[in-house]
Each structure stands twice: as C-alpha cells, then as structure tokens.
C-alpha cells in the first residue's frame, strides 16, 4: 500500500503520532529512543530472569527479542506490559517512566502467544473490548470494530465465537483486538508460533506490511531465529537475562560478537585456532582442530599466541572436485561423508583428513536429476579469508 | 476365529458386565426403595404392622382390587404447615448456598492461583474435616455455641457481654452448621473450574484497560459460572433435606423438611403422609438437577 509520510491511517495512531521508520535512527545520536530500558533487573527468589538489561528501541521499529526458553525474553515483555514489576531499573516509553503505571493505563497493548481470546465473547465483542473499557459510544465502537475486521480480513465472521475459528483466524482477531486502542507500542509474544509453516510465512509478511502501514512500534519476542531475521529492523539476542548482541539482522548474522550469538542465529562451523602472526588487515592462525594454517581478513585487535574461536557459515564454503584457483582462499581436503538434498540447496557434511567434520551448503544452480557430488567423493572445501569470523574470547 | 478377535470378544464381554454392574446397583438400591416409598404414599395409615394399608388386595385367585388414593398429597398441599415448611426449607437451603458461595469463591480462587505444590496441600486442608464423622462435627458445635459453651464463656471472660448470647437452637445456628458442613462442596467444583481458567485471559483484559474488578466481572465471573452452578447445587440439594443440623442446632421453631419427615415417621407414625412428604421433596429437587444437567451438556 502506498501512503505519503504523515498520511492519517484509519487504524493507526493519529497523524501526528504516525511515524514510519526513516533511515536507521539507532545510528543517529541526536534521536531520542521511543522505548528506553535502563538497568532493568527482575529476580524471582534466587533466580535472576532479567539481569541489568539496557536497550533502546526507536519509533516505528519492528524490533525482535530473540532467545531460547529461560533467556528472560518473556519476563522482559511482561515488564513492558506491566504484568511484572521490575526488581530494579526502569522502563521509559515516549519519555515517560512506566514503573508505577498499571497495565490498564499503559499506552501499550499485547498480543498473547495463546491469543487469550475471551471464549465467552464473539469476535466483535473481543475486538471491541478495549474501547468498551474506555466508555466509548456503541456507534464509535462498532465503527472501529468494522475497520479492524476489514484490516485483518475477518469481515464475515464478526458473530463467531473464538472456538469456531481456525488458528490463523484466531491470530488475526487477537491482532485486531490489540490494535483497537491505537497503542503507541504493540508487544507480540511469539506471534507466529502456533501457526503451521505455510501460514507462518504468509502471516509474517502480512504482519510486516501492517506494521509499516500503521507506523506503530512493534516489539516481537520469539525463539525462532528465522522469524526474527525476516521480520525485524533490529534484533536483540538474549541469553541468561542479558543482551548478547543488538543489531540489524545482517549484523547479527554476519558479525556475531561471540560464540553464543553465532551458534544461536543460523548454522555455523566452529574451530579453535591460535594466532601465529599479524599483518595489516590480516590475522594468521594455526588451527589444531583442522591441522591447518589459515588467514582471517579482519581489523580485530588480537595478540600473538591468543587462542580464539573461528566460525564459518556453511553457505560461505565452496565445495568442488577440482582444486580451487582463486586468491585469498583457505583450502582444505576432505571427502563427502553425508549429503542432504533440499531441492533448492544441498547440505554436505565433509570429513576432513584429520577426522573433523565441516558443514557446507551449496545452491543447486544447475537443473539436474543426477548429483554432481556423491558419498565418499574426494573434494576440496574452501572459503574466502574474509568470510571467516574471528570471535572475541 | 483368530486369537485376537477372541480376546476382543472377551474384552467386550467384560465391558458389558462392568456397565451392567452400576446400573443394577442403582436399580436395586435407589429405584426399588423409591417405588416402595411411592407405594406407601398412596396408602392409608392403620394401627398395625406395617402401619399402612396394602396397595393390592390379595385373594386366593390373585389380587382383585387396588387401594390407592392421592389423599396424602392433597393433605400436604392444603395444610399451610407443610407449605410453610417446604418454602422455609428452600429459603434456608438457598441462603446457605449463597453464603457458601460468598465464602467459597475467594477461597477457591486463592487456592487455584497458588503454585501446584501448595495447591494440593490447601485442597487437602479443605477436605480434611471429612476425616471426622459428620455427626460428631455437628455435635461439636453444640459445645462451642452453648450458653456456657466455649464462645459465650470466652466473651464473658473478656467482659464483652454480661448475658450469654443466644447462639444455638435458632436459625442462626442452623445456617452456621450448614455453611460449615457444606463449604467444601462449594469450594471443590469452583476450584476445579478456576484452576482451568487461563491467567492470560485476565491479563489480556487488564492489558485492554480493565481494572481489577472489571477483569473479575467481565472475564473471571462469567467463565466460572459452571463452577458456581455446580457448587451451589451441591450445597442446595443436600441442605434442603438436611435433618441432623436442624435437629441438633435448630430451635423448636426451625421449620425444615428433614425434621418434619422424621416427626411424621417416628412420632406420628403416619408412614403414608411421611412418604408423600419425601416424594414431593424429591420432585422439588429433580427440577434444579435437570436444569443443571442441561447447563452441563451445553458446556
């Protein structure tokens, strides 16, 4: 949908509030963050669920908090909604401290993972509930409910009860219900987890275009790294109650700051190596794991003799029967131990001469019913020295 | 026939008996006594053993006439005493159920919101009184409520009252006894219902702008209605025919159907009228039970 900036959306906040994300405000020090999380800590008895977390989220962002179970991401979301009180630290939304504000007075709405639709109310009663609590007139409520019903394409099902709807339809109703009060900030707890794969992909893009259209800031909590990658303007990877890394999907994927992030986001090969010498823009190492000298092109400050993890993504590795003849390559010999055909790509597990395994994935660019590589083929694997990641610590 | 289908047949056979068992039990011990009572209620009282006339007049060639009349039922509906007593029993049972609901709902809600381990301990505490005989527990209240019972003695010792309060042998004591005895029957179904209530629903309502009491009225209360109905009927139904509590704690003016029934059977020895009283009581109770069944089926 094409809208000029500042166009008043019938669904979203008023035109003055309407704010589509422009550029990358997190790189601009003069920009005031919309959500400021300052030293936020939450303890349950001896367990620290969220540990001194700091985070800035800007207006119009679709921000994902990515983490496994027990990472503290749900507790963080519940504190944003006001269901949990922080043990220390504060949350500011639009410059206002939310610590003492109860959930029913926050300019925030939430879409629950379970959808939490009221089973005794019809679709339209569910969607209109937020406005009813604001004591809006019946005509105003039904007008807004109809707008939202058409936004989520549920016009014909206003009188249904939640149990008469499919999972995807329930998700839409939950979304409409959370949007009816024109919140400044929408929290989404695993919004796509309950949907099947096809529907998930479809809904994902719908959610993105809706967010762009409405100009509401979204914070999505998810354990699904693929979902976070496709949806988000930025991702915060959460582990043990704190953020390991905050950045755009590409930053987090291509420049992970540590082993946890590298491992959590996407597939990756790790091996240990010791720094042997330094050159401008290059680090020379020897890997005991691979029994091989190698070079990593990067600007990181390291000391000679330091032990580091090197990581290489499977799709960054070339696999061939012939010796590759390009410059700046790290080349290893091995044989195809395992291969998996996925149609668009194939995944190989290559056994190196010293016995360690490397995962390699390759696009199947040629249309062919016969495999170019077979089990136990002798192969060369190689990667550009700039593709390898030298991890801190 | 294969061995598998043989085994299936055996299982089906076993299942059939497992189903017939309970029905035979009900037929024998519920339906048969009911028909005996129904039969007696149609007879006339006589000074004999048994103290009522026979329904069938047996002769050498078989029975030749039926002696049945609805006089006893007509008597019940014409005697203002019985009408008052039925109405009063319904009233007292309904008020007791209401009091149990007011007390039991917060308790059930509180228990349902505890961590699972504490929950089972609290539930155990609710049913703990059942380990002592019901009769003994009601009897114990006499010792508490008497003119020189524990409560009156304590209040006098504290100097709060000069004269003992009339705590026993009145309607107050009967309400107290019924609420005390039947409270677990209210808490247990309410708990079963509230425990299943998804806390996300209450949080969703709060998130959409509902204050605590609005969350309760809009979400918690309507969704716990089946538990409220089940608990109320489980208190109302036994309370309406309660005999021990009004007999031990009630005054001579406490009109409840259980006592009237006892008096009719054992003091007046008018078995036919007593039987008619209990048949009418059964009819009064069948209506709310049928309604409850309908509500349950709708769920």
PDB file of N, CA, C and O in Angstrom, chain A residues 23 49 158 180 199 279 304 359:
ATOM      1  N   UNK A  23      15.221   5.733   7.699  1.00  0.00           N
ATOM      2  CA  UNK A  23      16.655   5.547   7.897  1.00  0.00           C
ATOM      3  C   UNK A  23      16.948   4.608   9.048  1.00  0.00           C
ATOM      4  O   UNK A  23      16.170   3.700   9.337  1.00  0.00           O
ATOM      5  N   UNK A  49      15.892 -13.437  36.326  1.00  0.00           N
ATOM      6  CA  UNK A  49      15.359 -13.690  34.986  1.00  0.00           C
ATOM      7  C   UNK A  49      15.881 -12.649  33.999  1.00  0.00           C
ATOM      8  O   UNK A  49      16.217 -12.971  32.865  1.00  0.00           O
ATOM      9  N   UNK A 158     -17.814 -11.748  12.257  1.00  0.00           N
ATOM     10  CA  UNK A 158     -17.929 -10.911  13.451  1.00  0.00           C
ATOM     11  C   UNK A 158     -18.701 -11.589  14.571  1.00  0.00           C
ATOM     12  O   UNK A 158     -18.434 -11.356  15.744  1.00  0.00           O
ATOM     13  N   UNK A 180      -6.949  -2.071  18.558  1.00  0.00           N
ATOM     14  CA  UNK A 180      -8.119  -1.198  18.511  1.00  0.00           C
ATOM     15  C   UNK A 180      -7.931   0.084  19.315  1.00  0.00           C
ATOM     16  O   UNK A 180      -8.507   1.121  18.987  1.00  0.00           O
ATOM     17  N   UNK A 199       1.374 -21.077   6.648  1.00  0.00           N
ATOM     18  CA  UNK A 199       0.614 -19.941   7.152  1.00  0.00           C
ATOM     19  C   UNK A 199       1.536 -18.955   7.864  1.00  0.00           C
ATOM     20  O   UNK A 199       1.352 -17.738   7.795  1.00  0.00           O
ATOM     21  N   UNK A 279      49.386  -9.296  10.298  1.00  0.00           N
ATOM     22  CA  UNK A 279      49.751  -8.441   9.168  1.00  0.00           C
ATOM     23  C   UNK A 279      48.664  -7.389   9.077  1.00  0.00           C
ATOM     24  O   UNK A 279      47.582  -7.574   9.648  1.00  0.00           O
ATOM     25  N   UNK A 304      49.442 -12.099  19.494  1.00  0.00           N
ATOM     26  CA  UNK A 304      50.040 -13.349  19.011  1.00  0.00           C
ATOM     27  C   UNK A 304      50.039 -14.351  20.165  1.00  0.00           C
ATOM     28  O   UNK A 304      50.347 -14.003  21.298  1.00  0.00           O
ATOM     29  N   UNK A 359      30.331 -28.533   7.935  1.00  0.00           N
ATOM     30  CA  UNK A 359      29.050 -28.480   7.237  1.00  0.00           C
ATOM     31  C   UNK A 359      29.118 -27.436   6.127  1.00  0.00           C
ATOM     32  O   UNK A 359      29.567 -26.312   6.349  1.00  0.00           O
TER      33      UNK A 359
END
